[in-house]
CSV table of N, CA and C in Angstrom, one decimal:
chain,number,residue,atom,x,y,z
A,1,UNK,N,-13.0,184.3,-99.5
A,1,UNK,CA,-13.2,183.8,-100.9
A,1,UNK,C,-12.1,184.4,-101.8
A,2,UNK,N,-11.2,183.7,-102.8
A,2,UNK,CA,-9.9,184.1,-103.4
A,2,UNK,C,-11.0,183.9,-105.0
A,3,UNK,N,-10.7,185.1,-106.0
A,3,UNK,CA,-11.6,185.0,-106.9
A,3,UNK,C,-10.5,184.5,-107.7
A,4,UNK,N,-9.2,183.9,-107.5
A,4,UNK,CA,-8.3,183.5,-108.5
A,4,UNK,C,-8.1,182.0,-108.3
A,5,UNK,N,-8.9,181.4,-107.4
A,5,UNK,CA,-9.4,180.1,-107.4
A,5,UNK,C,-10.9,179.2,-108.0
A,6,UNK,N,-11.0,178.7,-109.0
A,6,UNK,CA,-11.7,178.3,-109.9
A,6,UNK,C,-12.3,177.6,-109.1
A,7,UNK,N,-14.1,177.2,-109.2
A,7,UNK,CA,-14.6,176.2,-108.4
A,7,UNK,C,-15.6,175.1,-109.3
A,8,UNK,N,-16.0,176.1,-110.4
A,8,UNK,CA,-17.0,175.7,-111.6
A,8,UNK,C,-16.6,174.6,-112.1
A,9,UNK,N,-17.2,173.3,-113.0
A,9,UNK,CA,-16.4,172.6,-113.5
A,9,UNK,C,-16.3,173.5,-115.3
A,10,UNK,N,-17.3,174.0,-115.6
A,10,UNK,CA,-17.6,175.0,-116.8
A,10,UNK,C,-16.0,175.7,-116.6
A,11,UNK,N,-15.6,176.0,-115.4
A,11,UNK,CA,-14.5,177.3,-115.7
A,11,UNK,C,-12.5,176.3,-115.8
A,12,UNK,N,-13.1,175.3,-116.2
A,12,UNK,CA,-12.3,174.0,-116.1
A,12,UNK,C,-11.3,174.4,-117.5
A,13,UNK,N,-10.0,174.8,-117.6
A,13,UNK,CA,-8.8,175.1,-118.6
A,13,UNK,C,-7.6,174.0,-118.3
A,14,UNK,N,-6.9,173.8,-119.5
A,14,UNK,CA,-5.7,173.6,-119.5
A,14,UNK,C,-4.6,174.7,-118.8
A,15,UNK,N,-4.7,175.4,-118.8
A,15,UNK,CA,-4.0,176.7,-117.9
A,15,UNK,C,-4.2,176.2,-116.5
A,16,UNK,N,-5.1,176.3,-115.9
A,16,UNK,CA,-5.8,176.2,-114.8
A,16,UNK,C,-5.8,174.5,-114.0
A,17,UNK,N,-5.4,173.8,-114.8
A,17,UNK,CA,-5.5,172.3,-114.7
A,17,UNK,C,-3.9,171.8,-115.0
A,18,UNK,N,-3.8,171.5,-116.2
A,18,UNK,CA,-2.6,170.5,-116.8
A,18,UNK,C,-1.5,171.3,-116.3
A,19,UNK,N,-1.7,172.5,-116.5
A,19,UNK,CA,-0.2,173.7,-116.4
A,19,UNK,C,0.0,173.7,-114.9
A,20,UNK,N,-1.1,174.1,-114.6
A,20,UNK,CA,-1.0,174.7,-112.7
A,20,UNK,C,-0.3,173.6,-112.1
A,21,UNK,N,-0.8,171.9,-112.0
A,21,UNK,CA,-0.8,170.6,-111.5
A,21,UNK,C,1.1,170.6,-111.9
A,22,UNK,N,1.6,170.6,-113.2
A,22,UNK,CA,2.5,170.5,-113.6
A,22,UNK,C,3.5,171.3,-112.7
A,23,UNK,N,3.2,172.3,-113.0
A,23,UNK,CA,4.0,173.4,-112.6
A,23,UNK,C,4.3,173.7,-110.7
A,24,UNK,N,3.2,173.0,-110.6
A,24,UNK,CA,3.2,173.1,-108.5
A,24,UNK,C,4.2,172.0,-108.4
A,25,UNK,N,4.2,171.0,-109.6
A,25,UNK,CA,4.6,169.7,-108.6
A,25,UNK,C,6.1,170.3,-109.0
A,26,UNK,N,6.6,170.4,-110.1
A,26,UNK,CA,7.7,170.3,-110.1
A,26,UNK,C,8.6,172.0,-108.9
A,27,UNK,N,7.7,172.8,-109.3
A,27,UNK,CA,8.0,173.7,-107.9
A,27,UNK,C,8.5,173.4,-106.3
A,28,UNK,N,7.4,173.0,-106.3
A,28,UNK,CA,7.5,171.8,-104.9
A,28,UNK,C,8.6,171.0,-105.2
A,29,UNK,N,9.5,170.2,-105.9
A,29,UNK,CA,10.2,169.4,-105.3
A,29,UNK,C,11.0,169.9,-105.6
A,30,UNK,N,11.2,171.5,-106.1
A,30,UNK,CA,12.2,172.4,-106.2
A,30,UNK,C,12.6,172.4,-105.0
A,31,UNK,N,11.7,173.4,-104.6
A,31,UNK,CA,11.8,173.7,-103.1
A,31,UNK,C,12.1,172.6,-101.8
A,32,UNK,N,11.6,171.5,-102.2
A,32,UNK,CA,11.6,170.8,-101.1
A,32,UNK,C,13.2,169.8,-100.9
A,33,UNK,N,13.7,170.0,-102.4
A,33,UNK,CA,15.6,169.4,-102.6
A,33,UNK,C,16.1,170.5,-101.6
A,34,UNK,N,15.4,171.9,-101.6
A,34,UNK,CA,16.9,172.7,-101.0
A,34,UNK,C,16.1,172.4,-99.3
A,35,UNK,N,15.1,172.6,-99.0
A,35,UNK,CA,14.7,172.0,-97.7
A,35,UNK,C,15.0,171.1,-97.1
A,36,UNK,N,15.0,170.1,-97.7
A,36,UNK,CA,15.5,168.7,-97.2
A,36,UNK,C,16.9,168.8,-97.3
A,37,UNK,N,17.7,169.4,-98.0
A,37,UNK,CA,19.3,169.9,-98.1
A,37,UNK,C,19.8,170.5,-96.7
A,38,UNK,N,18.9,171.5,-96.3
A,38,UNK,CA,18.9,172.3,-95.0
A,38,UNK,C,18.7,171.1,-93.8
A,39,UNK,N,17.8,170.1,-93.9
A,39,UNK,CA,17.5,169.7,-92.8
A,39,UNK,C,18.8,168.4,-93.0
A,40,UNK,N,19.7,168.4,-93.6
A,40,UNK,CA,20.6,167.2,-93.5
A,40,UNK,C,22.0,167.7,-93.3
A,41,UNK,N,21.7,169.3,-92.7
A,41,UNK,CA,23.0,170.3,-92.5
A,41,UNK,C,23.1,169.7,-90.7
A,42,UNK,N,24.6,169.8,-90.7
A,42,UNK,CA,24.7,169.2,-89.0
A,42,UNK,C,24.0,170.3,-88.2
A,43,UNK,N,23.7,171.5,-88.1
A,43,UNK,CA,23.0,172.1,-87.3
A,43,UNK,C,22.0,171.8,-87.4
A,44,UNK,N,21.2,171.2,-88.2
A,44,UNK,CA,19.7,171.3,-88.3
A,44,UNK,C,18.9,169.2,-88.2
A,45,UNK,N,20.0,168.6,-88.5
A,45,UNK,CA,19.7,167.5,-88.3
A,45,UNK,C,19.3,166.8,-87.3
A,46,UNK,N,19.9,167.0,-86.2
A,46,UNK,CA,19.4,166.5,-85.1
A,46,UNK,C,18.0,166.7,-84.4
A,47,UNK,N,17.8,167.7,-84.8
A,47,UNK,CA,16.8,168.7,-84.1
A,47,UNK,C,15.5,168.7,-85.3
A,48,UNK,N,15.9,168.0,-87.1
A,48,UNK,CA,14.0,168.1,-87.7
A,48,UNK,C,14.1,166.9,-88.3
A,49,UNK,N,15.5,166.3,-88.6
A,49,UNK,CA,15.6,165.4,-89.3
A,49,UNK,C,15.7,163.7,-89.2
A,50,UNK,N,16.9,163.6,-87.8
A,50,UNK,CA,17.7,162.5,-87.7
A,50,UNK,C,16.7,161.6,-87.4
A,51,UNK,N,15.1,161.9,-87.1
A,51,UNK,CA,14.0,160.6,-86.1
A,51,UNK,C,13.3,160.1,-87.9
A,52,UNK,N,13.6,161.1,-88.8
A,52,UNK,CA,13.1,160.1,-89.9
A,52,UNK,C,13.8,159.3,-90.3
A,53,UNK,N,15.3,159.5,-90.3
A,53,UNK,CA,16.6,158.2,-90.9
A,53,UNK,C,16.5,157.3,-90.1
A,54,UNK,N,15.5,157.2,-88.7
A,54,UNK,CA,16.1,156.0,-88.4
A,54,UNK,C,15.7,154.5,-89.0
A,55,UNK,N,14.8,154.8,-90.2
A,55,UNK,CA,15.0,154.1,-91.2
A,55,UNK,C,15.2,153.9,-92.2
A,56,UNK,N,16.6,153.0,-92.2
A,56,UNK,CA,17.2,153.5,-93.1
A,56,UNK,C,16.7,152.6,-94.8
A,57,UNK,N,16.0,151.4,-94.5
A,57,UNK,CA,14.8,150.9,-95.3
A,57,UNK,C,13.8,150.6,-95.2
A,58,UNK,N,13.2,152.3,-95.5
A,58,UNK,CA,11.8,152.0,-94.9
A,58,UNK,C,10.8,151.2,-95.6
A,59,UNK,N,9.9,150.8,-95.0
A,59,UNK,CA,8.9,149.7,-95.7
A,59,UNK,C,7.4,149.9,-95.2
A,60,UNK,N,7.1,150.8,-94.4
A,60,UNK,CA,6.0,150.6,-93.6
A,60,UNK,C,5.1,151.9,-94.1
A,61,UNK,N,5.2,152.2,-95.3
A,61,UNK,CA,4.4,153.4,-96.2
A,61,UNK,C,4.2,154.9,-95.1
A,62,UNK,N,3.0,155.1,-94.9
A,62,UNK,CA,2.5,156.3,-94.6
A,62,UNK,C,3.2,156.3,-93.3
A,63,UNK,N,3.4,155.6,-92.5
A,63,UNK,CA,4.0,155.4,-91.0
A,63,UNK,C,5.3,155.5,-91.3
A,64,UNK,N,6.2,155.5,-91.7
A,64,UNK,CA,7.7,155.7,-92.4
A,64,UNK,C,7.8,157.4,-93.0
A,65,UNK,N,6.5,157.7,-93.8
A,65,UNK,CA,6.5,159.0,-94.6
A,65,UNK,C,5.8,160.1,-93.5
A,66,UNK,N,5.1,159.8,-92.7
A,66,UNK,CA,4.5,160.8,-91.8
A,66,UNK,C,5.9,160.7,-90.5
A,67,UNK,N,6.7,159.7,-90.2
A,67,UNK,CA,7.3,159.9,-88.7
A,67,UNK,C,8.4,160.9,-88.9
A,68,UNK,N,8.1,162.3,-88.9
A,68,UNK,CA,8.6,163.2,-89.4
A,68,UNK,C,8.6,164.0,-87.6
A,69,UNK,N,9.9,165.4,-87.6
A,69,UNK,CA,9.3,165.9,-86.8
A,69,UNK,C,8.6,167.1,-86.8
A,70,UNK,N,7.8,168.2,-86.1
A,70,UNK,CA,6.7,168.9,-86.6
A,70,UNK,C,7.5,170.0,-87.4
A,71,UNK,N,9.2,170.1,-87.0
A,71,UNK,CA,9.7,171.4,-87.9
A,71,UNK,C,9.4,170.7,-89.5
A,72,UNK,N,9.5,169.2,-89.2
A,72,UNK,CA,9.8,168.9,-90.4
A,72,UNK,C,8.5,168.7,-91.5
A,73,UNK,N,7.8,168.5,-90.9
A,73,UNK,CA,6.1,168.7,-91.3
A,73,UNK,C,5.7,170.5,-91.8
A,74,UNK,N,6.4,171.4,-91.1
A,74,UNK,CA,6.2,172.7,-91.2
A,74,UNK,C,6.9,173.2,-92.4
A,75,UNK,N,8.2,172.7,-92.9
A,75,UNK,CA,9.0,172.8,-94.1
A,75,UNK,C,8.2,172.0,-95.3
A,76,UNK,N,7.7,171.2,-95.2
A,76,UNK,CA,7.3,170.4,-96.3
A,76,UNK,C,5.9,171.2,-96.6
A,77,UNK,N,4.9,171.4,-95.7
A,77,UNK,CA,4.0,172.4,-96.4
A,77,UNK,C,4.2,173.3,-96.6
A,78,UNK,N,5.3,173.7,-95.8
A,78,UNK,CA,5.5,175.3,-96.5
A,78,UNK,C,5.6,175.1,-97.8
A,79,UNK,N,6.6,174.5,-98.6
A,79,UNK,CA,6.8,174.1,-99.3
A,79,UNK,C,5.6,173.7,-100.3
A,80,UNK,N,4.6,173.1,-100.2
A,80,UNK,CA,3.6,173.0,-100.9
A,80,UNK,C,2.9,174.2,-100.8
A,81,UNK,N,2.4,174.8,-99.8
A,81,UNK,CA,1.6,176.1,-99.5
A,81,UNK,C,2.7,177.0,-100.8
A,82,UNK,N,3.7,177.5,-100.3
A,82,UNK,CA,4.3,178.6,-101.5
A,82,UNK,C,4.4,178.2,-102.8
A,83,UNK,N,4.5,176.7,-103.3
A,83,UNK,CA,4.2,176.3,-104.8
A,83,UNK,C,3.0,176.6,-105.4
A,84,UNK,N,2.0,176.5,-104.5
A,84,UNK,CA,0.6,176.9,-105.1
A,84,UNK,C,0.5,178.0,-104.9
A,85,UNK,N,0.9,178.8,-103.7
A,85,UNK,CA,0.9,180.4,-103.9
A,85,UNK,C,1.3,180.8,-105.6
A,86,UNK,N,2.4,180.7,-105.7
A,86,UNK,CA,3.6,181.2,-107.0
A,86,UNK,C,3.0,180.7,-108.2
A,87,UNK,N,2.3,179.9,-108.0
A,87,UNK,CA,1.9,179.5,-109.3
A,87,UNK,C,0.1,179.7,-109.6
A,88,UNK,N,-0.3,180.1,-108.3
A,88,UNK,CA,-1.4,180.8,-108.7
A,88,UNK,C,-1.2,182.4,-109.4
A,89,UNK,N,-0.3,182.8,-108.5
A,89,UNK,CA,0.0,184.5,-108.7
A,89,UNK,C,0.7,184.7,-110.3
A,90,UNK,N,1.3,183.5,-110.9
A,90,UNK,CA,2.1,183.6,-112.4
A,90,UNK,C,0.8,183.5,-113.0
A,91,UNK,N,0.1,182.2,-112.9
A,91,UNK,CA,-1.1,181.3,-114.1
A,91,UNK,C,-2.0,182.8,-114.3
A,92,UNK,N,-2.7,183.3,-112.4
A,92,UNK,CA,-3.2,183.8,-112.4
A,92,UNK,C,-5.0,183.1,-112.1
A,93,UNK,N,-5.0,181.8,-112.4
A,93,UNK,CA,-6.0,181.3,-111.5
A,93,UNK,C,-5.4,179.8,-111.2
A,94,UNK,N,-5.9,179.0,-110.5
A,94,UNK,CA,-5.8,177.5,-110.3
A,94,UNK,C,-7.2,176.8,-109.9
A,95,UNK,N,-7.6,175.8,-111.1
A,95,UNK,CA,-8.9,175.4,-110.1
A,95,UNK,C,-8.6,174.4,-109.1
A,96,UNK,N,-9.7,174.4,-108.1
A,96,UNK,CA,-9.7,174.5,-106.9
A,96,UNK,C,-9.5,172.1,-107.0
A,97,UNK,N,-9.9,172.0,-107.7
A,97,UNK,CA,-9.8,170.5,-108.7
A,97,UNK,C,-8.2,170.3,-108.6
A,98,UNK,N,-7.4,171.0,-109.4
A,98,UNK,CA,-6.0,171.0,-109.5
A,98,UNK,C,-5.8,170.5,-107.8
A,99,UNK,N,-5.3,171.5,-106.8
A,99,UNK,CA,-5.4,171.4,-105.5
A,99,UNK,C,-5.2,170.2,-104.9
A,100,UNK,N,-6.7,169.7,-104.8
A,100,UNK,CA,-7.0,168.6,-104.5
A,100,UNK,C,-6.0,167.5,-105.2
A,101,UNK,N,-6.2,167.5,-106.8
A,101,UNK,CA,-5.6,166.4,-107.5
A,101,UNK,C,-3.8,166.5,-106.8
A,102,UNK,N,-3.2,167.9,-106.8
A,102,UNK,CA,-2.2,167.6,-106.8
A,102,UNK,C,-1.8,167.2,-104.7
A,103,UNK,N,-2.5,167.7,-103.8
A,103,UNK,CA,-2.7,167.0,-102.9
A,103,UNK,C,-2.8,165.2,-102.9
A,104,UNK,N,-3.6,164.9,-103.2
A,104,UNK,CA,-3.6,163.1,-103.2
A,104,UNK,C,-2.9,162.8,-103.8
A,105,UNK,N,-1.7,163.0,-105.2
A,105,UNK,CA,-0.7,162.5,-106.0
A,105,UNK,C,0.4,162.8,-105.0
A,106,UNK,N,0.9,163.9,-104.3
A,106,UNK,CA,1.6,163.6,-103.5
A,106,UNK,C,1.3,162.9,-102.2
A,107,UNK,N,0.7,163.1,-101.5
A,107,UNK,CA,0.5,162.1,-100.4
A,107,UNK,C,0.7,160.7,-100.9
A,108,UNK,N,0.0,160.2,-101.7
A,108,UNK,CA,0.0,159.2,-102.0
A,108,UNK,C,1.8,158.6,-102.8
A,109,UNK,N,2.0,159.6,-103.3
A,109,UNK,CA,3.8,159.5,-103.7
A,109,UNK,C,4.7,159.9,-102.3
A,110,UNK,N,4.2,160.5,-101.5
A,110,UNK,CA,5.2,160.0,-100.0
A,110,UNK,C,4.7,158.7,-99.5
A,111,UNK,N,3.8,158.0,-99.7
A,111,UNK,CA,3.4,156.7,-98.9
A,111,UNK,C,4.4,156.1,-99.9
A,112,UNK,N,4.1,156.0,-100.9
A,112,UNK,CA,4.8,155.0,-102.0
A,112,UNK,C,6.3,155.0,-101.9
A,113,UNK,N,7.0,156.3,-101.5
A,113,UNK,CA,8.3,156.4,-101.5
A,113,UNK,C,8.7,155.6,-100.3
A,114,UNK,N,7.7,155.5,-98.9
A,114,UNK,CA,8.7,154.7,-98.1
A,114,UNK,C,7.4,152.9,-98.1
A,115,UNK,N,7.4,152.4,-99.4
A,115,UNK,CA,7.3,151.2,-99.5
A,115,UNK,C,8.4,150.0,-100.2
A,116,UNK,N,8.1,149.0,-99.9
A,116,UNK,CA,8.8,148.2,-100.6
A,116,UNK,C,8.9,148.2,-102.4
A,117,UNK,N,8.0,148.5,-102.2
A,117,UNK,CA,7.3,148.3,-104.0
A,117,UNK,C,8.2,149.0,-104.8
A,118,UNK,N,8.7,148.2,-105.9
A,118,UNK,CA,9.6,149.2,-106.9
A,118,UNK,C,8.6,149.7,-108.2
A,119,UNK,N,7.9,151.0,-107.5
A,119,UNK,CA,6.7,151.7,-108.1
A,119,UNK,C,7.6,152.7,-109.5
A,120,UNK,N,7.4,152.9,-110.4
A,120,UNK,CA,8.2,154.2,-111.2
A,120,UNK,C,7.0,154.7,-112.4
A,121,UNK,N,7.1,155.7,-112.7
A,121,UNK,CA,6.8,156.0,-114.0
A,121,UNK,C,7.2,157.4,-114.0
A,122,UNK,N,6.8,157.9,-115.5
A,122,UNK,CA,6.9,158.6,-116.0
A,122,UNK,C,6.6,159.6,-116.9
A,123,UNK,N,6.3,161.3,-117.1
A,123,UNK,CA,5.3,162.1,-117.1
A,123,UNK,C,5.9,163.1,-117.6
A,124,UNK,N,5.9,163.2,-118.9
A,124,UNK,CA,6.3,164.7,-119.6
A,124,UNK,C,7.9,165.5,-119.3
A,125,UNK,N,8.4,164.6,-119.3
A,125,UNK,CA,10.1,163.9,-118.9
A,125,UNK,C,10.3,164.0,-117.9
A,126,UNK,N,9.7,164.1,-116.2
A,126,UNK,CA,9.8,163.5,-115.3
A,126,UNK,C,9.5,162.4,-114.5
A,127,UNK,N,10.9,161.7,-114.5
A,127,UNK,CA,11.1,160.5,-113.7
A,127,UNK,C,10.6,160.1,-112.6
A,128,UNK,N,10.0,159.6,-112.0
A,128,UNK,CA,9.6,158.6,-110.7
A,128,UNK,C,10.0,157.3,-110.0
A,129,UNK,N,10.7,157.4,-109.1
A,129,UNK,CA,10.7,155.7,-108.4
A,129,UNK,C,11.0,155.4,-107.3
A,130,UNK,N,10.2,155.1,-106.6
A,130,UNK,CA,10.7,154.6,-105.3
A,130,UNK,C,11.4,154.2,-104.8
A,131,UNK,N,12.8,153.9,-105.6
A,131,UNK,CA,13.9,153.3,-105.8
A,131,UNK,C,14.8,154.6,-105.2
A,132,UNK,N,14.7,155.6,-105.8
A,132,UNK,CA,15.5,156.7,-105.9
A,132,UNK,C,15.0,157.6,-104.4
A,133,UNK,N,14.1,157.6,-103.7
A,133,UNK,CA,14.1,157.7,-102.3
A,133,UNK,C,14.6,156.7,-101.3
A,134,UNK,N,14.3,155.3,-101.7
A,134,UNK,CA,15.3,154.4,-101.3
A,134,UNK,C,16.6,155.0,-100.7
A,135,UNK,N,17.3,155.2,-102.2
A,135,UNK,CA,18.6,155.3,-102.2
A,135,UNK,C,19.0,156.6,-101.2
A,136,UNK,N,18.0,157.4,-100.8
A,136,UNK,CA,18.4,158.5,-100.1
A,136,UNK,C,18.4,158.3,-98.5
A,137,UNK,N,17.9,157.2,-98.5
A,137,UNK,CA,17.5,156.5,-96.9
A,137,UNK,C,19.1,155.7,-97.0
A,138,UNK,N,19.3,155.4,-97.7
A,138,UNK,CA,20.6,154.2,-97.6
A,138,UNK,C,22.0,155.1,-97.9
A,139,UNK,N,21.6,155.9,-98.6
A,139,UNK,CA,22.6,156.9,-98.1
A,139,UNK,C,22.4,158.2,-98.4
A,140,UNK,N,22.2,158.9,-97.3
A,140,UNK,CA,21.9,160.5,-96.8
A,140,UNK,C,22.2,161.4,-97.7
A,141,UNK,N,23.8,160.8,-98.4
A,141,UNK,CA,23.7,162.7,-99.0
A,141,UNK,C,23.3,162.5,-100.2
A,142,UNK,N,22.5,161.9,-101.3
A,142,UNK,CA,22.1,161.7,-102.1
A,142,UNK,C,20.5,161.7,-102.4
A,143,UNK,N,19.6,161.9,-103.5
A,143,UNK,CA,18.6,161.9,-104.0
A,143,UNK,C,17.8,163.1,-102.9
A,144,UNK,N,18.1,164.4,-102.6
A,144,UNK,CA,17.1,164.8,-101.8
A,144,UNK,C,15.7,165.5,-102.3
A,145,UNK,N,15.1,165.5,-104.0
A,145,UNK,CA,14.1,165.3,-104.3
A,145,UNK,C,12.9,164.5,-103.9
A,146,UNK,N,11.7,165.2,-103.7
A,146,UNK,CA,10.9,164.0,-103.3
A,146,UNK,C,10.2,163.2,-104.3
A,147,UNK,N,9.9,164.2,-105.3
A,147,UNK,CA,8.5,162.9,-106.5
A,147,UNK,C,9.9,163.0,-107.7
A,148,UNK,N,10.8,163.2,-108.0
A,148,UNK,CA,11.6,163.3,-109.3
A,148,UNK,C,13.0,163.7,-109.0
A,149,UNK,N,13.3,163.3,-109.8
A,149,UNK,CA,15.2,163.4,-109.6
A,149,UNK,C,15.7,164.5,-111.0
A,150,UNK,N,15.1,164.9,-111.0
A,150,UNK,CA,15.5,166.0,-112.5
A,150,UNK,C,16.1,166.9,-111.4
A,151,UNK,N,15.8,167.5,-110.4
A,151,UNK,CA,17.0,168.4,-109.2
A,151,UNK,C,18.1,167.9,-109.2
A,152,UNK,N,17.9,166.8,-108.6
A,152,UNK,CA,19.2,165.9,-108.1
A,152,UNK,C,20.3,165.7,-109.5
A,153,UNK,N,19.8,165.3,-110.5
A,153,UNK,CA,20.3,165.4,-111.6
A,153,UNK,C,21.0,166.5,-112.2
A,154,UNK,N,20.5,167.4,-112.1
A,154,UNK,CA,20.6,168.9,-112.4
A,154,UNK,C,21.7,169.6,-111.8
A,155,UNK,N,21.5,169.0,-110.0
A,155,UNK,CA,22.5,169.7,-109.1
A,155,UNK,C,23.6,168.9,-108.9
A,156,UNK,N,24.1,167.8,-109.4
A,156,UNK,CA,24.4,166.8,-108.7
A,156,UNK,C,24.8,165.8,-107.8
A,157,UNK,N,23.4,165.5,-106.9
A,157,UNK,CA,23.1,164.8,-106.3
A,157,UNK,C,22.1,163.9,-106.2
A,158,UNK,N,22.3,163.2,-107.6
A,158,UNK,CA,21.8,162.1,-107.9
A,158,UNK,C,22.6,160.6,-107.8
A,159,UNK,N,22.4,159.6,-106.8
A,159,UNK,CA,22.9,158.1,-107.1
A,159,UNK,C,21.7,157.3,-107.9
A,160,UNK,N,21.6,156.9,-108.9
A,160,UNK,CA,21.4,155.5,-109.6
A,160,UNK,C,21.0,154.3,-108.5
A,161,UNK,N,20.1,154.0,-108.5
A,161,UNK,CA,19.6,152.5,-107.3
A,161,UNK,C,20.7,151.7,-108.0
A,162,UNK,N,20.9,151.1,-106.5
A,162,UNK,CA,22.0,149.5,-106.4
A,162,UNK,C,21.5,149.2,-105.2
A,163,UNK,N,21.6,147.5,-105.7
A,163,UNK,CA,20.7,146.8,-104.8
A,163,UNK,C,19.7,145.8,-105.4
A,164,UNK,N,19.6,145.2,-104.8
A,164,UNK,CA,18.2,144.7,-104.6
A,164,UNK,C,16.7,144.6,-104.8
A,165,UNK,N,15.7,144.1,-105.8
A,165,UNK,CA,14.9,144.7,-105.7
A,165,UNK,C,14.3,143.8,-104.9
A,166,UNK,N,12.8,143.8,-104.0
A,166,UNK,CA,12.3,143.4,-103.3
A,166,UNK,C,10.6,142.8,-104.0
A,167,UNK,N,10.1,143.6,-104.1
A,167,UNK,CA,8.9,143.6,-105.0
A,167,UNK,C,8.8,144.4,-106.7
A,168,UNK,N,7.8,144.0,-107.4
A,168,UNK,CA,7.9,145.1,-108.5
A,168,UNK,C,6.3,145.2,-108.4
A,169,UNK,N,5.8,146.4,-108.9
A,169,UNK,CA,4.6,146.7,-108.6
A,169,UNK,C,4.0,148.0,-109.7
């Protein structure tokens, strides 16, 4: 039992909710630009990465975003596990609601990233679109953020979608 995990709906804050949620996600795709950076280094590609590019437009959702291999599954939660760590230990609590919520937003934004759908929006000046993981399938050294391109932007390694669109959704 972690007493810096909230479970009450009564013990329900903006600290503990809007902040924590906020703050994990953009953590996380901190972390997960320089991860996925590592896994597209020639020593490391063949061996966690090269069996996800072999599509290079993916379409087939959760079967496209799960055909990972298990180093590569072991980086990505690490990567979630130490955002929620860091950001419980700063807030000092997270309800256990957050967690969850920010669990199903991303799963559900790795399904979406390898769909057809040109899904986007936008959230307290972070960008979304499934467009911009596209463009990272179509060409490698670019967009290696997962839910937002404010990294990629920042660092840059950000391309702009060209192309095609397929559906809008």
């Amino acid at each position: 039992f972690d007493a810096n995990v909230q479970r009450s709906t009564l013990n329900f804050t903006i600290s503990n909710t809007i902040v924590a949620f906020y703050t994990i996600f953009l953590l996380d795709d901190f972390l997960y630009y320089f991860a996925h950076r590592i896994m597209h280094m020639p020593l490391f590609y063949p061996w966690c990465h090269k069996h996800h590019h072999r599509q290079s437009m993916p379409r087939r959702g959760y079967f496209d975003a799960a055909n990972e291999s298990p180093l590569e599954q072991v980086l990505g939660l690490l990567c979630v596990w130490v955002s929620m760590y860091v950001v419980k230990q700063t807030i000092g609590e997270v309800h256990v609601a957050t967690g969850f919520a920010f669990l199903l937003v991303y799963a559900c934004m790795a399904f979406l990233n390898h769909t057809e759908y040109d899904v986007k929006f936008g959230l307290l000046g972070l960008g979304y679109s499934v467009r911009a993981h596209e463009m990272h399938h179509r060409f490698p050294t670019c967009n290696y953020a997962q839910n937002t391109m404010c990294w990629d932007k920042m660092l840059g390694t950000f391309l702009e979608y060209k192309g095609k669109k397929v559906h809008e959704g």
